[in-house]
PDB file of C-alpha atoms in Angstrom:
ATOM      1  CA  MET A   1     -75.704  33.473  89.142  1.00  0.00           C
ATOM      2  CA  ASN A   2     -77.276  36.917  89.605  1.00  0.00           C
ATOM      3  CA  ARG A   3     -76.034  37.965  86.173  1.00  0.00           C
ATOM      4  CA  CYS A   4     -77.697  34.899  84.681  1.00  0.00           C
ATOM      5  CA  LEU A   5     -80.998  35.648  86.359  1.00  0.00           C
ATOM      6  CA  ARG A   6     -81.081  39.262  85.232  1.00  0.00           C
ATOM      7  CA  SER A   7     -80.015  38.461  81.697  1.00  0.00           C
ATOM      8  CA  TRP A   8     -82.912  36.108  80.926  1.00  0.00           C
ATOM      9  CA  PHE A   9     -85.236  39.094  80.744  1.00  0.00           C
ATOM     10  CA  PHE A  10     -83.510  40.261  77.590  1.00  0.00           C
ATOM     11  CA  CYS A  11     -84.191  37.002  75.839  1.00  0.00           C
ATOM     12  CA  SER A  12     -87.609  35.941  77.079  1.00  0.00           C
ATOM     13  CA  ALA A  13     -89.238  39.328  77.534  1.00  0.00           C
ATOM     14  CA  VAL A  14     -88.075  40.805  74.266  1.00  0.00           C
ATOM     15  CA  LEU A  15     -88.599  37.752  72.104  1.00  0.00           C
ATOM     16  CA  THR A  16     -91.986  37.011  73.636  1.00  0.00           C
ATOM     17  CA  LEU A  17     -92.991  40.605  73.290  1.00  0.00           C
ATOM     18  CA  THR A  18     -92.065  40.484  69.628  1.00  0.00           C
ATOM     19  CA  LEU A  19     -93.613  37.155  68.778  1.00  0.00           C
ATOM     20  CA  LEU A  20     -96.885  37.478  70.671  1.00  0.00           C
ATOM     21  CA  ALA A  21     -97.534  41.140  70.018  1.00  0.00           C
ATOM     22  CA  LEU A  22     -97.072  41.142  66.256  1.00  0.00           C
ATOM     23  CA  GLY A  23     -99.405  38.253  65.471  1.00  0.00           C
ATOM     24  CA  GLN A  24     -97.680  37.605  62.151  1.00  0.00           C
ATOM     25  CA  GLY A  25     -96.605  34.419  60.392  1.00  0.00           C
ATOM     26  CA  PRO A  26     -93.051  33.117  60.578  1.00  0.00           C
ATOM     27  CA  ASN A  27     -91.911  34.625  57.262  1.00  0.00           C
ATOM     28  CA  PRO A  28     -88.599  32.766  57.076  1.00  0.00           C
ATOM     29  CA  GLN A  29     -85.926  33.902  54.625  1.00  0.00           C
ATOM     30  CA  THR A  30     -83.711  30.889  54.098  1.00  0.00           C
ATOM     31  CA  GLY A  31     -80.083  30.766  53.026  1.00  0.00           C
ATOM     32  CA  ASN A  32     -78.463  27.786  51.335  1.00  0.00           C
ATOM     33  CA  VAL A  33     -76.542  25.528  53.694  1.00  0.00           C
ATOM     34  CA  GLY A  34     -72.883  25.466  52.658  1.00  0.00           C
ATOM     35  CA  GLN A  35     -70.150  22.920  53.356  1.00  0.00           C
ATOM     36  CA  SER A  36     -68.477  23.319  56.718  1.00  0.00           C
ATOM     37  CA  ARG A  37     -64.775  24.074  57.014  1.00  0.00           C
ATOM     38  CA  PRO A  38     -62.349  22.806  59.663  1.00  0.00           C
ATOM     39  CA  LEU A  39     -62.962  24.249  63.131  1.00  0.00           C
ATOM     40  CA  GLY A  40     -60.804  27.212  64.051  1.00  0.00           C
ATOM     41  CA  THR A  41     -60.161  28.852  60.674  1.00  0.00           C
ATOM     42  CA  GLU A  42     -60.801  32.590  60.753  1.00  0.00           C
ATOM     43  CA  ALA A  43     -62.379  32.595  57.289  1.00  0.00           C
ATOM     44  CA  ASP A  44     -65.244  30.343  58.397  1.00  0.00           C
ATOM     45  CA  ARG A  45     -68.742  31.506  57.777  1.00  0.00           C
ATOM     46  CA  LEU A  46     -72.102  30.244  58.927  1.00  0.00           C
ATOM     47  CA  GLU A  47     -75.313  30.665  56.950  1.00  0.00           C
ATOM     48  CA  PHE A  48     -78.577  31.361  58.738  1.00  0.00           C
ATOM     49  CA  ASP A  49     -82.311  31.641  58.258  1.00  0.00           C
ATOM     50  CA  LEU A  50     -83.832  35.039  58.924  1.00  0.00           C
ATOM     51  CA  TYR A  51     -87.285  35.322  60.497  1.00  0.00           C
ATOM     52  CA  ARG A  52     -89.342  38.515  60.631  1.00  0.00           C
ATOM     53  CA  GLY A  53     -86.410  40.354  59.116  1.00  0.00           C
ATOM     54  CA  TYR A  54     -84.247  40.254  62.253  1.00  0.00           C
ATOM     55  CA  LEU A  55     -84.356  36.906  64.135  1.00  0.00           C
ATOM     56  CA  ILE A  56     -81.316  34.749  63.264  1.00  0.00           C
ATOM     57  CA  VAL A  57     -81.530  30.942  63.405  1.00  0.00           C
ATOM     58  CA  VAL A  58     -78.389  28.880  62.725  1.00  0.00           C
ATOM     59  CA  ARG A  59     -77.651  25.159  62.743  1.00  0.00           C
ATOM     60  CA  GLY A  60     -75.380  23.632  65.350  1.00  0.00           C
ATOM     61  CA  SER A  61     -74.822  20.718  67.673  1.00  0.00           C
ATOM     62  CA  ALA A  62     -74.895  20.230  71.435  1.00  0.00           C
ATOM     63  CA  GLY A  63     -73.633  17.308  73.461  1.00  0.00           C
ATOM     64  CA  GLY A  64     -73.223  15.232  70.304  1.00  0.00           C
ATOM     65  CA  LEU A  65     -76.722  15.928  68.957  1.00  0.00           C
ATOM     66  CA  ASN A  66     -76.593  17.444  65.462  1.00  0.00           C
ATOM     67  CA  HIS A  67     -78.915  19.513  63.256  1.00  0.00           C
ATOM     68  CA  LEU A  68     -80.188  21.693  66.101  1.00  0.00           C
ATOM     69  CA  ASN A  69     -81.880  25.069  65.537  1.00  0.00           C
ATOM     70  CA  LEU A  70     -80.130  27.772  67.545  1.00  0.00           C
ATOM     71  CA  LEU A  71     -81.517  31.294  67.798  1.00  0.00           C
ATOM     72  CA  VAL A  72     -78.729  33.896  68.004  1.00  0.00           C
ATOM     73  CA  ASP A  73     -79.434  36.591  70.604  1.00  0.00           C
ATOM     74  CA  THR A  74     -76.624  38.921  71.692  1.00  0.00           C
ATOM     75  CA  GLY A  75     -78.915  40.074  74.514  1.00  0.00           C
ATOM     76  CA  ALA A  76     -78.989  36.618  76.135  1.00  0.00           C
ATOM     77  CA  ASP A  77     -76.353  35.579  78.652  1.00  0.00           C
ATOM     78  CA  PRO A  78     -75.957  32.746  79.419  1.00  0.00           C
ATOM     79  CA  THR A  79     -77.153  30.467  76.620  1.00  0.00           C
ATOM     80  CA  ILE A  80     -80.596  28.924  77.224  1.00  0.00           C
ATOM     81  CA  LEU A  81     -81.477  25.322  76.340  1.00  0.00           C
ATOM     82  CA  ASP A  82     -84.986  24.113  75.696  1.00  0.00           C
ATOM     83  CA  GLN A  83     -86.259  21.638  78.292  1.00  0.00           C
ATOM     84  CA  LYS A  84     -86.719  18.905  75.680  1.00  0.00           C
ATOM     85  CA  LEU A  85     -83.085  19.186  74.583  1.00  0.00           C
ATOM     86  CA  ALA A  86     -81.854  19.106  78.189  1.00  0.00           C
ATOM     87  CA  ARG A  87     -83.839  15.895  78.757  1.00  0.00           C
ATOM     88  CA  ARG A  88     -82.414  14.283  75.606  1.00  0.00           C
ATOM     89  CA  LEU A  89     -78.909  15.134  76.802  1.00  0.00           C
ATOM     90  CA  GLN A  90     -79.725  13.867  80.303  1.00  0.00           C
ATOM     91  CA  LEU A  91     -78.171  16.945  81.875  1.00  0.00           C
ATOM     92  CA  GLN A  92     -78.002  17.242  85.635  1.00  0.00           C
ATOM     93  CA  ARG A  93     -80.058  20.298  86.561  1.00  0.00           C
ATOM     94  CA  ARG A  94     -80.442  22.575  89.547  1.00  0.00           C
ATOM     95  CA  ASP A  95     -83.288  24.879  90.519  1.00  0.00           C
ATOM     96  CA  ALA A  96     -82.960  28.575  89.665  1.00  0.00           C
ATOM     97  CA  ARG A  97     -85.066  31.708  89.482  1.00  0.00           C
ATOM     98  CA  ILE A  98     -85.319  33.951  86.406  1.00  0.00           C
ATOM     99  CA  ALA A  99     -85.870  37.695  86.663  1.00  0.00           C
ATOM    100  CA  LEU A 100     -88.251  38.855  83.938  1.00  0.00           C
ATOM    101  CA  LEU A 101     -89.514  42.263  83.006  1.00  0.00           C
ATOM    102  CA  ASN A 102     -92.283  42.342  85.612  1.00  0.00           C
ATOM    103  CA  ASN A 103     -91.842  39.226  87.733  1.00  0.00           C
ATOM    104  CA  THR A 104     -89.670  36.190  88.417  1.00  0.00           C
ATOM    105  CA  VAL A 105     -90.304  32.586  87.363  1.00  0.00           C
ATOM    106  CA  ALA A 106     -88.818  29.212  88.227  1.00  0.00           C
ATOM    107  CA  SER A 107     -86.060  27.836  85.992  1.00  0.00           C
ATOM    108  CA  GLU A 108     -83.139  25.426  86.059  1.00  0.00           C
ATOM    109  CA  SER A 109     -79.400  25.656  85.444  1.00  0.00           C
ATOM    110  CA  ALA A 110     -77.026  23.070  84.015  1.00  0.00           C
ATOM    111  CA  VAL A 111     -73.619  22.603  82.392  1.00  0.00           C
ATOM    112  CA  LEU A 112     -73.595  21.721  78.689  1.00  0.00           C
ATOM    113  CA  PRO A 113     -70.674  19.373  77.857  1.00  0.00           C
ATOM    114  CA  GLU A 114     -70.112  20.799  74.364  1.00  0.00           C
ATOM    115  CA  LEU A 115     -71.698  23.293  71.981  1.00  0.00           C
ATOM    116  CA  VAL A 116     -70.583  23.665  68.349  1.00  0.00           C
ATOM    117  CA  VAL A 117     -71.678  26.711  66.332  1.00  0.00           C
ATOM    118  CA  GLY A 118     -69.993  27.036  62.934  1.00  0.00           C
ATOM    119  CA  PRO A 119     -66.229  27.142  63.587  1.00  0.00           C
ATOM    120  CA  LEU A 120     -66.690  27.649  67.333  1.00  0.00           C
ATOM    121  CA  ARG A 121     -66.573  24.854  69.890  1.00  0.00           C
ATOM    122  CA  THR A 122     -67.266  25.540  73.562  1.00  0.00           C
ATOM    123  CA  SER A 123     -66.884  22.984  76.346  1.00  0.00           C
ATOM    124  CA  LYS A 124     -68.510  22.863  79.789  1.00  0.00           C
ATOM    125  CA  LEU A 125     -70.781  25.820  79.081  1.00  0.00           C
ATOM    126  CA  PRO A 126     -73.040  26.986  81.964  1.00  0.00           C
ATOM    127  CA  VAL A 127     -76.592  27.321  80.639  1.00  0.00           C
ATOM    128  CA  LEU A 128     -80.136  27.953  81.762  1.00  0.00           C
ATOM    129  CA  VAL A 129     -82.896  25.451  80.972  1.00  0.00           C
ATOM    130  CA  GLN A 130     -86.366  26.732  80.119  1.00  0.00           C
ATOM    131  CA  ASP A 131     -89.439  25.869  78.071  1.00  0.00           C
ATOM    132  CA  LEU A 132     -88.888  27.552  74.684  1.00  0.00           C
ATOM    133  CA  SER A 133     -92.094  26.294  73.096  1.00  0.00           C
ATOM    134  CA  PHE A 134     -93.418  29.861  72.919  1.00  0.00           C
ATOM    135  CA  LEU A 135     -90.725  30.575  70.330  1.00  0.00           C
ATOM    136  CA  GLU A 136     -91.686  27.528  68.296  1.00  0.00           C
ATOM    137  CA  LYS A 137     -95.331  28.621  68.331  1.00  0.00           C
ATOM    138  CA  GLY A 138     -94.442  32.146  67.262  1.00  0.00           C
ATOM    139  CA  LEU A 139     -91.958  31.220  64.543  1.00  0.00           C
ATOM    140  CA  GLN A 140     -93.428  27.849  63.545  1.00  0.00           C
ATOM    141  CA  VAL A 141     -89.980  26.305  63.694  1.00  0.00           C
ATOM    142  CA  ARG A 142     -88.359  24.261  66.455  1.00  0.00           C
ATOM    143  CA  ILE A 143     -85.921  26.246  68.599  1.00  0.00           C
ATOM    144  CA  ASP A 144     -83.544  24.038  70.584  1.00  0.00           C
ATOM    145  CA  ALA A 145     -81.572  26.815  72.259  1.00  0.00           C
ATOM    146  CA  VAL A 146     -81.029  30.549  72.404  1.00  0.00           C
ATOM    147  CA  ILE A 147     -77.304  31.297  72.215  1.00  0.00           C
ATOM    148  CA  GLY A 148     -75.578  34.464  73.321  1.00  0.00           C
ATOM    149  CA  LEU A 149     -72.074  35.862  73.253  1.00  0.00           C
ATOM    150  CA  ASP A 150     -70.904  33.157  75.661  1.00  0.00           C
ATOM    151  CA  ALA A 151     -71.321  30.718  72.741  1.00  0.00           C
ATOM    152  CA  LEU A 152     -70.280  33.045  69.914  1.00  0.00           C
ATOM    153  CA  GLY A 153     -66.991  33.968  71.542  1.00  0.00           C
ATOM    154  CA  GLN A 154     -65.206  37.277  71.924  1.00  0.00           C
ATOM    155  CA  ASN A 155     -62.879  37.171  68.911  1.00  0.00           C
ATOM    156  CA  GLY A 156     -65.128  39.210  66.647  1.00  0.00           C
ATOM    157  CA  PHE A 157     -67.690  38.364  64.003  1.00  0.00           C
ATOM    158  CA  THR A 158     -69.830  40.028  61.352  1.00  0.00           C
ATOM    159  CA  ILE A 159     -73.550  39.514  60.731  1.00  0.00           C
ATOM    160  CA  ASP A 160     -74.571  40.155  57.126  1.00  0.00           C
ATOM    161  CA  TYR A 161     -78.356  40.383  56.979  1.00  0.00           C
ATOM    162  CA  THR A 162     -78.344  40.650  53.174  1.00  0.00           C
ATOM    163  CA  SER A 163     -76.350  37.487  52.407  1.00  0.00           C
ATOM    164  CA  LYS A 164     -77.654  35.778  55.577  1.00  0.00           C
ATOM    165  CA  LYS A 165     -74.208  34.775  56.774  1.00  0.00           C
ATOM    166  CA  ILE A 166     -72.170  35.186  59.940  1.00  0.00           C
ATOM    167  CA  TYR A 167     -68.452  35.663  59.284  1.00  0.00           C
ATOM    168  CA  PHE A 168     -66.107  34.722  62.139  1.00  0.00           C
ATOM    169  CA  GLY A 169     -62.745  36.401  62.562  1.00  0.00           C
ATOM    170  CA  PRO A 170     -61.410  39.975  62.539  1.00  0.00           C
ATOM    171  CA  PRO A 171     -64.168  42.133  60.998  1.00  0.00           C
ATOM    172  CA  ALA A 172     -63.577  44.300  57.961  1.00  0.00           C
ATOM    173  CA  THR A 173     -63.850  48.071  58.237  1.00  0.00           C
ATOM    174  CA  MET A 174     -67.438  49.292  57.913  1.00  0.00           C
ATOM    175  CA  PRO A 175     -68.724  52.643  56.573  1.00  0.00           C
ATOM    176  CA  PHE A 176     -70.032  53.619  60.023  1.00  0.00           C
ATOM    177  CA  SER A 177     -68.746  52.781  63.491  1.00  0.00           C
ATOM    178  CA  ALA A 178     -69.025  53.598  67.176  1.00  0.00           C
ATOM    179  CA  ILE A 179     -67.278  52.593  70.393  1.00  0.00           C
ATOM    180  CA  LEU A 180     -68.713  49.500  72.062  1.00  0.00           C
ATOM    181  CA  GLN A 181     -68.505  48.446  75.674  1.00  0.00           C
ATOM    182  CA  PHE A 182     -68.290  44.744  76.500  1.00  0.00           C
ATOM    183  CA  VAL A 183     -69.222  44.365  80.161  1.00  0.00           C
ATOM    184  CA  HIS A 184     -70.572  41.349  82.067  1.00  0.00           C
ATOM    185  CA  GLY A 185     -71.242  39.444  78.865  1.00  0.00           C
ATOM    186  CA  PHE A 186     -73.217  42.221  77.174  1.00  0.00           C
ATOM    187  CA  VAL A 187     -72.385  44.613  74.328  1.00  0.00           C
ATOM    188  CA  THR A 188     -73.609  48.178  74.772  1.00  0.00           C
ATOM    189  CA  VAL A 189     -73.225  51.424  72.839  1.00  0.00           C
ATOM    190  CA  ASP A 190     -73.708  55.053  73.800  1.00  0.00           C
ATOM    191  CA  VAL A 191     -76.527  56.757  71.926  1.00  0.00           C
ATOM    192  CA  ASN A 192     -78.112  60.187  71.892  1.00  0.00           C
ATOM    193  CA  LEU A 193     -81.911  60.311  72.005  1.00  0.00           C
ATOM    194  CA  ASN A 194     -83.575  63.695  71.590  1.00  0.00           C
ATOM    195  CA  GLY A 195     -80.422  65.386  72.846  1.00  0.00           C
ATOM    196  CA  GLN A 196     -79.947  63.156  75.908  1.00  0.00           C
ATOM    197  CA  PRO A 197     -77.192  60.509  76.365  1.00  0.00           C
ATOM    198  CA  PHE A 198     -78.147  56.890  77.037  1.00  0.00           C
ATOM    199  CA  ARG A 199     -76.497  53.485  76.938  1.00  0.00           C
ATOM    200  CA  LEU A 200     -78.320  50.695  75.078  1.00  0.00           C
ATOM    201  CA  LEU A 201     -77.704  46.960  74.860  1.00  0.00           C
ATOM    202  CA  VAL A 202     -77.084  45.737  71.294  1.00  0.00           C
ATOM    203  CA  ASP A 203     -79.675  42.977  70.992  1.00  0.00           C
ATOM    204  CA  THR A 204     -80.130  40.865  67.863  1.00  0.00           C
ATOM    205  CA  GLY A 205     -83.253  39.380  69.472  1.00  0.00           C
ATOM    206  CA  ALA A 206     -85.065  42.719  69.725  1.00  0.00           C
ATOM    207  CA  SER A 207     -87.563  43.832  67.106  1.00  0.00           C
ATOM    208  CA  SER A 208     -87.177  47.567  67.727  1.00  0.00           C
ATOM    209  CA  LEU A 209     -85.530  50.196  69.878  1.00  0.00           C
ATOM    210  CA  MET A 210     -86.890  49.691  73.412  1.00  0.00           C
ATOM    211  CA  LEU A 211     -86.413  51.939  76.436  1.00  0.00           C
ATOM    212  CA  PHE A 212     -86.903  51.019  80.090  1.00  0.00           C
ATOM    213  CA  ALA A 213     -89.357  53.336  81.820  1.00  0.00           C
ATOM    214  CA  THR A 214     -87.391  53.324  85.090  1.00  0.00           C
ATOM    215  CA  ARG A 215     -84.267  54.557  83.274  1.00  0.00           C
ATOM    216  CA  ILE A 216     -85.716  57.324  81.108  1.00  0.00           C
ATOM    217  CA  GLN A 217     -88.210  58.891  83.511  1.00  0.00           C
ATOM    218  CA  ASP A 218     -87.889  62.674  83.263  1.00  0.00           C
ATOM    219  CA  GLN A 219     -84.834  62.245  81.003  1.00  0.00           C
ATOM    220  CA  ILE A 220     -86.607  62.754  77.684  1.00  0.00           C
ATOM    221  CA  PRO A 221     -89.189  65.541  77.912  1.00  0.00           C
ATOM    222  CA  ASP A 222     -92.217  65.846  75.642  1.00  0.00           C
ATOM    223  CA  LEU A 223     -92.354  62.185  74.598  1.00  0.00           C
ATOM    224  CA  GLN A 224     -95.682  61.748  72.861  1.00  0.00           C
ATOM    225  CA  LEU A 225     -97.490  58.438  73.083  1.00  0.00           C
ATOM    226  CA  LYS A 226     -98.589  57.118  69.693  1.00  0.00           C
ATOM    227  CA  ASN A 227     -99.955  53.650  70.461  1.00  0.00           C
ATOM    228  CA  LEU A 228    -100.468  51.457  73.488  1.00  0.00           C
ATOM    229  CA  LYS A 229     -99.882  47.747  72.847  1.00  0.00           C
ATOM    230  CA  LEU A 230    -100.329  44.723  75.074  1.00  0.00           C
ATOM    231  CA  SER A 231     -97.704  41.990  75.109  1.00  0.00           C
ATOM    232  CA  ALA A 232     -96.857  38.970  77.215  1.00  0.00           C
ATOM    233  CA  ASN A 233     -93.873  37.101  78.560  1.00  0.00           C
ATOM    234  CA  LEU A 234     -93.467  34.054  80.784  1.00  0.00           C
ATOM    235  CA  ALA A 235     -94.622  36.046  83.807  1.00  0.00           C
ATOM    236  CA  GLY A 236     -97.811  37.409  82.225  1.00  0.00           C
ATOM    237  CA  GLY A 237     -98.965  40.499  80.369  1.00  0.00           C
ATOM    238  CA  PHE A 238     -97.467  43.970  80.231  1.00  0.00           C
ATOM    239  CA  GLU A 239     -97.820  47.169  78.246  1.00  0.00           C
ATOM    240  CA  ARG A 240     -95.472  48.884  75.821  1.00  0.00           C
ATOM    241  CA  LYS A 241     -95.953  52.422  74.629  1.00  0.00           C
ATOM    242  CA  GLN A 242     -94.876  53.495  71.172  1.00  0.00           C
ATOM    243  CA  VAL A 243     -93.129  56.864  70.907  1.00  0.00           C
ATOM    244  CA  LEU A 244     -91.406  58.798  68.149  1.00  0.00           C
ATOM    245  CA  LEU A 245     -87.863  60.030  68.767  1.00  0.00           C
ATOM    246  CA  HIS A 246     -87.107  62.998  66.523  1.00  0.00           C
ATOM    247  CA  ASP A 247     -83.309  62.809  66.854  1.00  0.00           C
ATOM    248  CA  VAL A 248     -81.299  59.585  67.268  1.00  0.00           C
ATOM    249  CA  SER A 249     -77.551  59.173  66.866  1.00  0.00           C
ATOM    250  CA  ILE A 250     -74.959  56.494  67.666  1.00  0.00           C
ATOM    251  CA  GLY A 251     -71.580  58.000  68.360  1.00  0.00           C
ATOM    252  CA  ASN A 252     -71.167  60.707  65.707  1.00  0.00           C
ATOM    253  CA  VAL A 253     -73.557  59.048  63.259  1.00  0.00           C
ATOM    254  CA  LYS A 254     -76.976  60.642  63.003  1.00  0.00           C
ATOM    255  CA  LEU A 255     -79.867  58.283  62.266  1.00  0.00           C
ATOM    256  CA  GLY A 256     -82.611  60.893  62.332  1.00  0.00           C
ATOM    257  CA  GLN A 257     -86.200  60.236  63.359  1.00  0.00           C
ATOM    258  CA  THR A 258     -86.842  56.786  64.815  1.00  0.00           C
ATOM    259  CA  ALA A 259     -89.807  54.952  66.337  1.00  0.00           C
ATOM    260  CA  ALA A 260     -89.268  53.299  69.735  1.00  0.00           C
ATOM    261  CA  PHE A 261     -91.147  51.627  72.574  1.00  0.00           C
ATOM    262  CA  VAL A 262     -91.156  52.437  76.283  1.00  0.00           C
ATOM    263  CA  VAL A 263     -91.584  49.336  78.476  1.00  0.00           C
ATOM    264  CA  ASN A 264     -92.493  49.324  82.165  1.00  0.00           C
ATOM    265  CA  ASP A 265     -89.791  47.362  83.967  1.00  0.00           C
ATOM    266  CA  GLN A 266     -88.604  46.405  87.417  1.00  0.00           C
ATOM    267  CA  GLU A 267     -86.105  48.725  89.092  1.00  0.00           C
ATOM    268  CA  ASP A 268     -82.651  47.126  88.864  1.00  0.00           C
ATOM    269  CA  PRO A 269     -79.737  49.116  90.347  1.00  0.00           C
ATOM    270  CA  GLY A 270     -77.265  46.593  88.906  1.00  0.00           C
ATOM    271  CA  ARG A 271     -78.320  47.216  85.311  1.00  0.00           C
ATOM    272  CA  ASP A 272     -75.888  49.529  83.545  1.00  0.00           C
ATOM    273  CA  PHE A 273     -77.901  50.254  80.398  1.00  0.00           C
ATOM    274  CA  ASP A 274     -81.178  51.994  79.644  1.00  0.00           C
ATOM    275  CA  GLY A 275     -82.804  49.836  76.982  1.00  0.00           C
ATOM    276  CA  LEU A 276     -82.251  47.699  73.897  1.00  0.00           C
ATOM    277  CA  ILE A 277     -81.266  48.635  70.384  1.00  0.00           C
ATOM    278  CA  SER A 278     -82.397  46.549  67.394  1.00  0.00           C
ATOM    279  CA  LEU A 279     -80.032  46.641  64.450  1.00  0.00           C
ATOM    280  CA  PRO A 280     -82.226  45.801  61.411  1.00  0.00           C
ATOM    281  CA  SER A 281     -84.988  48.140  62.605  1.00  0.00           C
ATOM    282  CA  LEU A 282     -82.530  51.008  62.138  1.00  0.00           C
ATOM    283  CA  GLY A 283     -81.776  49.982  58.565  1.00  0.00           C
ATOM    284  CA  PHE A 284     -78.497  48.181  59.302  1.00  0.00           C
ATOM    285  CA  LYS A 285     -77.599  45.713  56.538  1.00  0.00           C
ATOM    286  CA  ALA A 286     -74.442  44.314  58.150  1.00  0.00           C
ATOM    287  CA  VAL A 287     -73.008  44.653  61.647  1.00  0.00           C
ATOM    288  CA  ALA A 288     -69.431  43.922  62.765  1.00  0.00           C
ATOM    289  CA  PHE A 289     -68.514  43.224  66.401  1.00  0.00           C
ATOM    290  CA  ASP A 290     -64.816  44.029  66.794  1.00  0.00           C
ATOM    291  CA  PHE A 291     -63.986  43.236  70.417  1.00  0.00           C
ATOM    292  CA  GLU A 292     -60.242  43.632  69.947  1.00  0.00           C
ATOM    293  CA  ARG A 293     -60.553  47.270  68.906  1.00  0.00           C
ATOM    294  CA  GLY A 294     -63.673  47.929  70.968  1.00  0.00           C
ATOM    295  CA  VAL A 295     -65.707  49.016  67.956  1.00  0.00           C
ATOM    296  CA  ILE A 296     -69.059  48.132  66.444  1.00  0.00           C
ATOM    297  CA  GLY A 297     -69.336  48.880  62.729  1.00  0.00           C
ATOM    298  CA  TRP A 298     -72.264  48.761  60.338  1.00  0.00           C
ATOM    299  CA  SER A 299     -73.483  49.439  56.836  1.00  0.00           C
ATOM    300  CA  ARG A 300     -76.918  50.783  55.889  1.00  0.00           C
TER     301      ARG A 300
END
């Protein structure tokens, strides 16, 4: 359960930070809903709506309830159900505590009988239960659950931000690639920031590249603060400091100058990465998660 408690920070803190700090409208970019294919075929694809240029919302079903809005977040593990959905499903729940960026809050855990996302069907899925109304307020669309890699599976998939489709099955070769690590339900990559090595979590729910203050202290000299912004999560308010990184690379691929944010966080010895990396903010148009080969590929 400790992994579950730590992981909620990456969903709630990052998404709340994004939604409450920007103060923008929902700006949905909607794809056309296609006909579903039989479950299990590798060629299946799932269309999605894109909000704010990076937040992915797909349609799915849970416990026999159809037409649910599911936000895809590779930085969330386990999947999180909204309280209203858990009540409709009459799930048996237990008390839990959630570790956020700067505090802990009360939550609940449960077991979801079945979750169907595109061609994927998962049974008896352990989930967290939390009030997700802050997402609905920020996006102006109902969010029934936030799903992570526990729901998307580990057989590989490709997110195409241009066509607004997720393709399930062995990914095609991309123009750029780097080695990925899949540990404890999270995908991370090694990056080089201003000449220093770091490991970042690949997070489709993050709006930008974010670094944890406790992990980069004294590691990147001469970081110059550009802006100080106030944000909030379920535990209250916190600050994030915008910085400009003059040299960013993933593997052997140089991305050049990149804006980032430094966030004050709680010390967590069990965390094995130093921040979050947002894919669209770096100009990625499509991203392929190839777990079999241990590679993440992308096009720009």
